[in-house]
Coordinates of C-alpha atoms in Angstrom, one line a residue:
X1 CA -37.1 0.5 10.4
X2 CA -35.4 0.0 7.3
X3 CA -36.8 -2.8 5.1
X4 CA -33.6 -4.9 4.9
X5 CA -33.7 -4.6 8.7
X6 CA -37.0 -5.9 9.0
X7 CA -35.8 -8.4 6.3
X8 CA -32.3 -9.4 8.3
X9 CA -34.1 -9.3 11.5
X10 CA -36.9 -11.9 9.9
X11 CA -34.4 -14.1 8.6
X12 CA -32.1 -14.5 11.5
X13 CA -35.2 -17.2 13.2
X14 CA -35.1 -19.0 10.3
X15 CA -36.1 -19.6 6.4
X16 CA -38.6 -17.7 4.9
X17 CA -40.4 -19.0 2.0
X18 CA -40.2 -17.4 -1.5
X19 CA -43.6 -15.8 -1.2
X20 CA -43.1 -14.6 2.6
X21 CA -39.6 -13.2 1.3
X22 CA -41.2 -10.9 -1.8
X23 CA -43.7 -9.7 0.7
X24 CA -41.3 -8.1 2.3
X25 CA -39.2 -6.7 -0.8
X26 CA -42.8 -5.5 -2.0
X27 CA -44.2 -4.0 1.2
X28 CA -40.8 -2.0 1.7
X29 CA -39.0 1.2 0.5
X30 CA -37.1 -0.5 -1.7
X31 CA -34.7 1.1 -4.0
X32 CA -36.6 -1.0 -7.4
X33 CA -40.1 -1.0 -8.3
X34 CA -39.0 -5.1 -9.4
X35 CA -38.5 -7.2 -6.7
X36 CA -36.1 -9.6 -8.8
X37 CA -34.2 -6.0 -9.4
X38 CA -34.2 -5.5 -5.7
X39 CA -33.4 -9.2 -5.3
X40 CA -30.1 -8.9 -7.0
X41 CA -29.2 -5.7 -5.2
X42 CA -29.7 -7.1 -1.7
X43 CA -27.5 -9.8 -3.2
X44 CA -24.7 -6.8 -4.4
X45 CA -24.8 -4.8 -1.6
X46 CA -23.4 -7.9 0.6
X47 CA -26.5 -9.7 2.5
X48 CA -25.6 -13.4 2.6
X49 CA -28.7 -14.4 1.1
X50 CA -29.1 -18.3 0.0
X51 CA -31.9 -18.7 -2.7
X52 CA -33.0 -23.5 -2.5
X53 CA -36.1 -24.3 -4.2
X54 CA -38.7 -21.9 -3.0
X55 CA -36.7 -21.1 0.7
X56 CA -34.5 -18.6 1.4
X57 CA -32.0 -17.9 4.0
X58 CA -28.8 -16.4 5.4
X59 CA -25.9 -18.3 4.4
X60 CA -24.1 -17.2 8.1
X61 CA -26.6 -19.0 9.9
X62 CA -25.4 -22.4 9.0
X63 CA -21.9 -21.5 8.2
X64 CA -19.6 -22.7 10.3
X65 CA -16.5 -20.2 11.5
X66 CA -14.1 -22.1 9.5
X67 CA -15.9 -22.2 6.4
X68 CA -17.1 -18.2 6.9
X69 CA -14.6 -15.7 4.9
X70 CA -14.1 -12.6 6.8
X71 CA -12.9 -9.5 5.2
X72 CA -10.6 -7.6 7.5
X73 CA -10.5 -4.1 6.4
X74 CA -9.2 -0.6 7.3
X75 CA -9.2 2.9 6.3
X76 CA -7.3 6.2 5.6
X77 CA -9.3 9.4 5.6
X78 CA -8.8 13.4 5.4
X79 CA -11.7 13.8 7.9
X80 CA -14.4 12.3 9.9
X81 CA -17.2 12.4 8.1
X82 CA -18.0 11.8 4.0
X83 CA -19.5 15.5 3.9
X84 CA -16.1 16.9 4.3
X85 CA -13.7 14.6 3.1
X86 CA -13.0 10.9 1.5
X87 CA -11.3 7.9 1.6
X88 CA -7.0 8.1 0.3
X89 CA -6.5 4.6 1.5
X90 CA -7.9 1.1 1.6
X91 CA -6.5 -1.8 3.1
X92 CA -8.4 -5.4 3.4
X93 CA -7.7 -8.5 4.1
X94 CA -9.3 -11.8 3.8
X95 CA -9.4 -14.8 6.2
X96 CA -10.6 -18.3 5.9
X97 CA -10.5 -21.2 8.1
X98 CA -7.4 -19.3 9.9
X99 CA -5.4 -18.8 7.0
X100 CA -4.7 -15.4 4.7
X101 CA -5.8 -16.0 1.5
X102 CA -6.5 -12.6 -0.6
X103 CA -5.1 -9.0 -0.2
X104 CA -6.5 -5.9 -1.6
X105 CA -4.6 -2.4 -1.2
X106 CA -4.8 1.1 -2.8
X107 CA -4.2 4.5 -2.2
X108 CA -6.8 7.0 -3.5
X109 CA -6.0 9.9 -5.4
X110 CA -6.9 13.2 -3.6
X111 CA -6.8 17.0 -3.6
X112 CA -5.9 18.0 -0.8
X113 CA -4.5 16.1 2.4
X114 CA -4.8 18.2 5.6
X115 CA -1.4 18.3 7.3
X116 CA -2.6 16.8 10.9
X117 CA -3.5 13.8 8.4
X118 CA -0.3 13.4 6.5
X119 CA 1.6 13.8 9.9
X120 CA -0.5 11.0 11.1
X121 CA -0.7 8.8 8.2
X122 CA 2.4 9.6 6.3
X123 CA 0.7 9.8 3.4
X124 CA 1.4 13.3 1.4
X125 CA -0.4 14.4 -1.9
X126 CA 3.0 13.5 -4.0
X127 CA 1.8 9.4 -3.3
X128 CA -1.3 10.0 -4.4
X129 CA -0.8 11.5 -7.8
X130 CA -1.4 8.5 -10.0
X131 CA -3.3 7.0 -7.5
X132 CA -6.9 5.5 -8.5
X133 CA -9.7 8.0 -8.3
X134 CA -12.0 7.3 -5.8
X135 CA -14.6 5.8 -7.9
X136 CA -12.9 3.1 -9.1
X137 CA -11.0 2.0 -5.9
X138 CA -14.7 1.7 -4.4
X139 CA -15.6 -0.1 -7.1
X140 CA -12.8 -2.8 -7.0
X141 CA -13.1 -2.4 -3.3
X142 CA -17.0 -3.9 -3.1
X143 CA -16.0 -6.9 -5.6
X144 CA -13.2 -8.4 -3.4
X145 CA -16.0 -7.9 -0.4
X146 CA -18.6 -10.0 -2.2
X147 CA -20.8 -10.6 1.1
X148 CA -18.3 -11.8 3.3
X149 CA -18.4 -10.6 7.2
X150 CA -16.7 -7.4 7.3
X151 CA -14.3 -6.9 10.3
X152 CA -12.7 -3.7 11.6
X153 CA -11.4 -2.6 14.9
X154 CA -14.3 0.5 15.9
X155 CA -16.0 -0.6 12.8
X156 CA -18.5 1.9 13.1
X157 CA -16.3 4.4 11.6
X158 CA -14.7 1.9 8.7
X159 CA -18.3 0.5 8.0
X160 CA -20.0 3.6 8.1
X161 CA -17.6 5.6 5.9
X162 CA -17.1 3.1 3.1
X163 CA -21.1 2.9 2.7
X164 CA -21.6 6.4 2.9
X165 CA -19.1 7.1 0.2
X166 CA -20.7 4.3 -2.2
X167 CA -24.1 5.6 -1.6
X168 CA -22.3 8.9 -2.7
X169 CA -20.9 7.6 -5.7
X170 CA -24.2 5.6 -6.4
X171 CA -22.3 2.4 -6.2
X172 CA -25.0 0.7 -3.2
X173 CA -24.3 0.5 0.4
X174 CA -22.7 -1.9 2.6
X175 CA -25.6 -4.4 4.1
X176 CA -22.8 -6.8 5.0
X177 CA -22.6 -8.5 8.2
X178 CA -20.2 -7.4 10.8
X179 CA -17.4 -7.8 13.6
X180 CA -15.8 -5.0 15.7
X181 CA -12.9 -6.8 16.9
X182 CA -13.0 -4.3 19.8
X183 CA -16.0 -5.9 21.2
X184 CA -14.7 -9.6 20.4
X185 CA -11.3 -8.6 22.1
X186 CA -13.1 -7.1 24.8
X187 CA -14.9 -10.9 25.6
X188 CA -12.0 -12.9 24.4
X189 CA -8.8 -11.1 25.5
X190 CA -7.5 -9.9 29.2
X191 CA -6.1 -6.8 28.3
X192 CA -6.0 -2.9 30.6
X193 CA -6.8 -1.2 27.1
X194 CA -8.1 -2.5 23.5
X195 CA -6.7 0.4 20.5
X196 CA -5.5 -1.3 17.8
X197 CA -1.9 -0.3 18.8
X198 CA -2.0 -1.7 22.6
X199 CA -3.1 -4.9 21.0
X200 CA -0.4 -5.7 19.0
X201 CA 1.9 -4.6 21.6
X202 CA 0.0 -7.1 23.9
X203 CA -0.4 -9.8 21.4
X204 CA 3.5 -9.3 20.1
X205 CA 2.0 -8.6 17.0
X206 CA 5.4 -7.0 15.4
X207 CA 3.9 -4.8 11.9
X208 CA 5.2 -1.6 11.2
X209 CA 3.2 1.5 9.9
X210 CA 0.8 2.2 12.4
X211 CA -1.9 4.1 10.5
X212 CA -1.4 2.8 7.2
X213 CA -4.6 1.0 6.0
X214 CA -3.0 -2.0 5.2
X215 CA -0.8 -3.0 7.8
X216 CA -3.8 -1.7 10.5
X217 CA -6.6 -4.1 8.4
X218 CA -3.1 -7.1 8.7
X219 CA -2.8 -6.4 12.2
X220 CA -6.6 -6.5 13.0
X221 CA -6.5 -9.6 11.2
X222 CA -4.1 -11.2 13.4
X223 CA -6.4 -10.4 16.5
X224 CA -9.4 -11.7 14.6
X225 CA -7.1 -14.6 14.4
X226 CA -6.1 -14.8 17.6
X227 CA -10.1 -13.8 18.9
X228 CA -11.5 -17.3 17.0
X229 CA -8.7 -19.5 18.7
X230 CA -10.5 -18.4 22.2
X231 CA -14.3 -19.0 21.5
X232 CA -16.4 -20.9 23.6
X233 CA -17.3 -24.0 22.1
X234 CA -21.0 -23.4 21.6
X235 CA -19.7 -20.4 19.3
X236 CA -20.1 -22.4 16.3
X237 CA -21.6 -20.5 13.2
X238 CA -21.0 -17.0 11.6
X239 CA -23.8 -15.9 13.4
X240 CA -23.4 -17.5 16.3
X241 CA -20.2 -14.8 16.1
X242 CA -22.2 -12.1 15.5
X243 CA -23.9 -12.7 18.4
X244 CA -21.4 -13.1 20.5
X245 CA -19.5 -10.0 19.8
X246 CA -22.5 -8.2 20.1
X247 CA -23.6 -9.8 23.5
X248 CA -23.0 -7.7 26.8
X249 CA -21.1 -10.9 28.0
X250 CA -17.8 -9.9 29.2
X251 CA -16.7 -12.7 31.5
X252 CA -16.0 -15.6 29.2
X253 CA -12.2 -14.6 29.0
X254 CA -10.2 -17.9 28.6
X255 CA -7.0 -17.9 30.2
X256 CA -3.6 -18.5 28.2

């Protein structure tokens, strides 16, 4: 197990103390030799950590959902995999207390653009000439995420592919907490089929350009939206959330 695993998994029972919390840092394979180095990359790669007196904890444990900012995001790629091709758009959105409040969008400037992609995407190489290399665009990219929740629809893909191509670019990883809003649709919403596209049909969710990163992260957005106005009422925290959406329990489908 990964150290920040152990560390995450430690932290989700409760406070550790300053001393127990070092330990850790200094028992594990940690990318600094210093733990205050280490401390303050945790910190930049998106854990919630919350440093009182000589306690520490995750801040989504006693969040509450409408304090919590979630940072809806989507992706544009020329393959499947960061080995054999890279990001040529990013779309986010951020949502607090169920309103919009930031926006971040930007194509990627690319070499090549396989045709099945552009006919997908409609995105061709002309758009991308004075695009942002991608470098930079991660690197704005992980300053509006801060350590928000990050929120996709099949996040492992989104998740996955943004942290493989910072670790690539030696800009960190992602250790951000996370949503799939297929899994919280799944528990939330009675629907025959949960792609992005069915929902928005379902939810009469009217956005144009399907498989543009932008509108997808807006329209994913909505159904986060429209996923928190459903929860349970003992669903009260961030990670009470988490949990949730993460849970096998699929019966708790409120009716309209």
């Amino acid at each position: 197990m990964k150290y920040h695993n152990k560390l995450i998994s430690k932290l989700l029972k409760g406070s550790l103390t300053l001393a127990q919390f070092n330990e850790i840092l200094q028992k594990g394979d940690t990318f600094f030799d210093n733990v205050e180095l280490e401390k303050e990359l945790l910190l930049s790669n998106g854990i919630p950590l919350y440093f009182d007196d000589e306690m520490v904890s995750l801040k989504t444990l006693s969040t509450k959902i409408e304090d919590q900012s979630f940072c809806v995001v989507d992706i544009e790629t020329t393959a499947g995999k960061v080995s054999s091709g890279q990001i040529i758009e990013i779309g986010a959105v951020k949502i607090k207390n169920g309103q919009i409040i930031e926006k971040y969008e930007s194509l990627v400037s690319a070499h090549d653009i396989p045709k099945k992609v552009q006919d997908i995407t409609g995105i061709t190489p002309d758009m991308l000439i004075d695009a942002p290399n991608i470098q930079t665009v991660l690197e704005e990219f992980k300053i509006f995420l801060e350590d928000d929740i990050f929120v996709a629809h099949a996040i492992s893909f989104d998740y996955k592919f943004i942290s493989d191509s910072l670790e690539k670019y030696n800009l960190g990883k992602l250790l951000n907490r996370n949503i799939c809003t297929i899994d919280l649709s799944q528990k939330l919403i009675e629907s025959e089929r949960y792609g992005l596209q069915y929902l928005k049909e379902h939810l009469n969710i009217d956005l144009a350009d399907h498989h543009r990163a932008y509108s997808d992260a807006l329209s994913t957005a909505k159904i986060l939206l429209e996923c928190l106005k459903r929860l349970p009422e003992d669903v009260r925290t961030s990670e009470d959330l988490i949990a949730f959406s993460k849970s096998n329990n699929k019966k708790r489908i409120k009716k309209d």
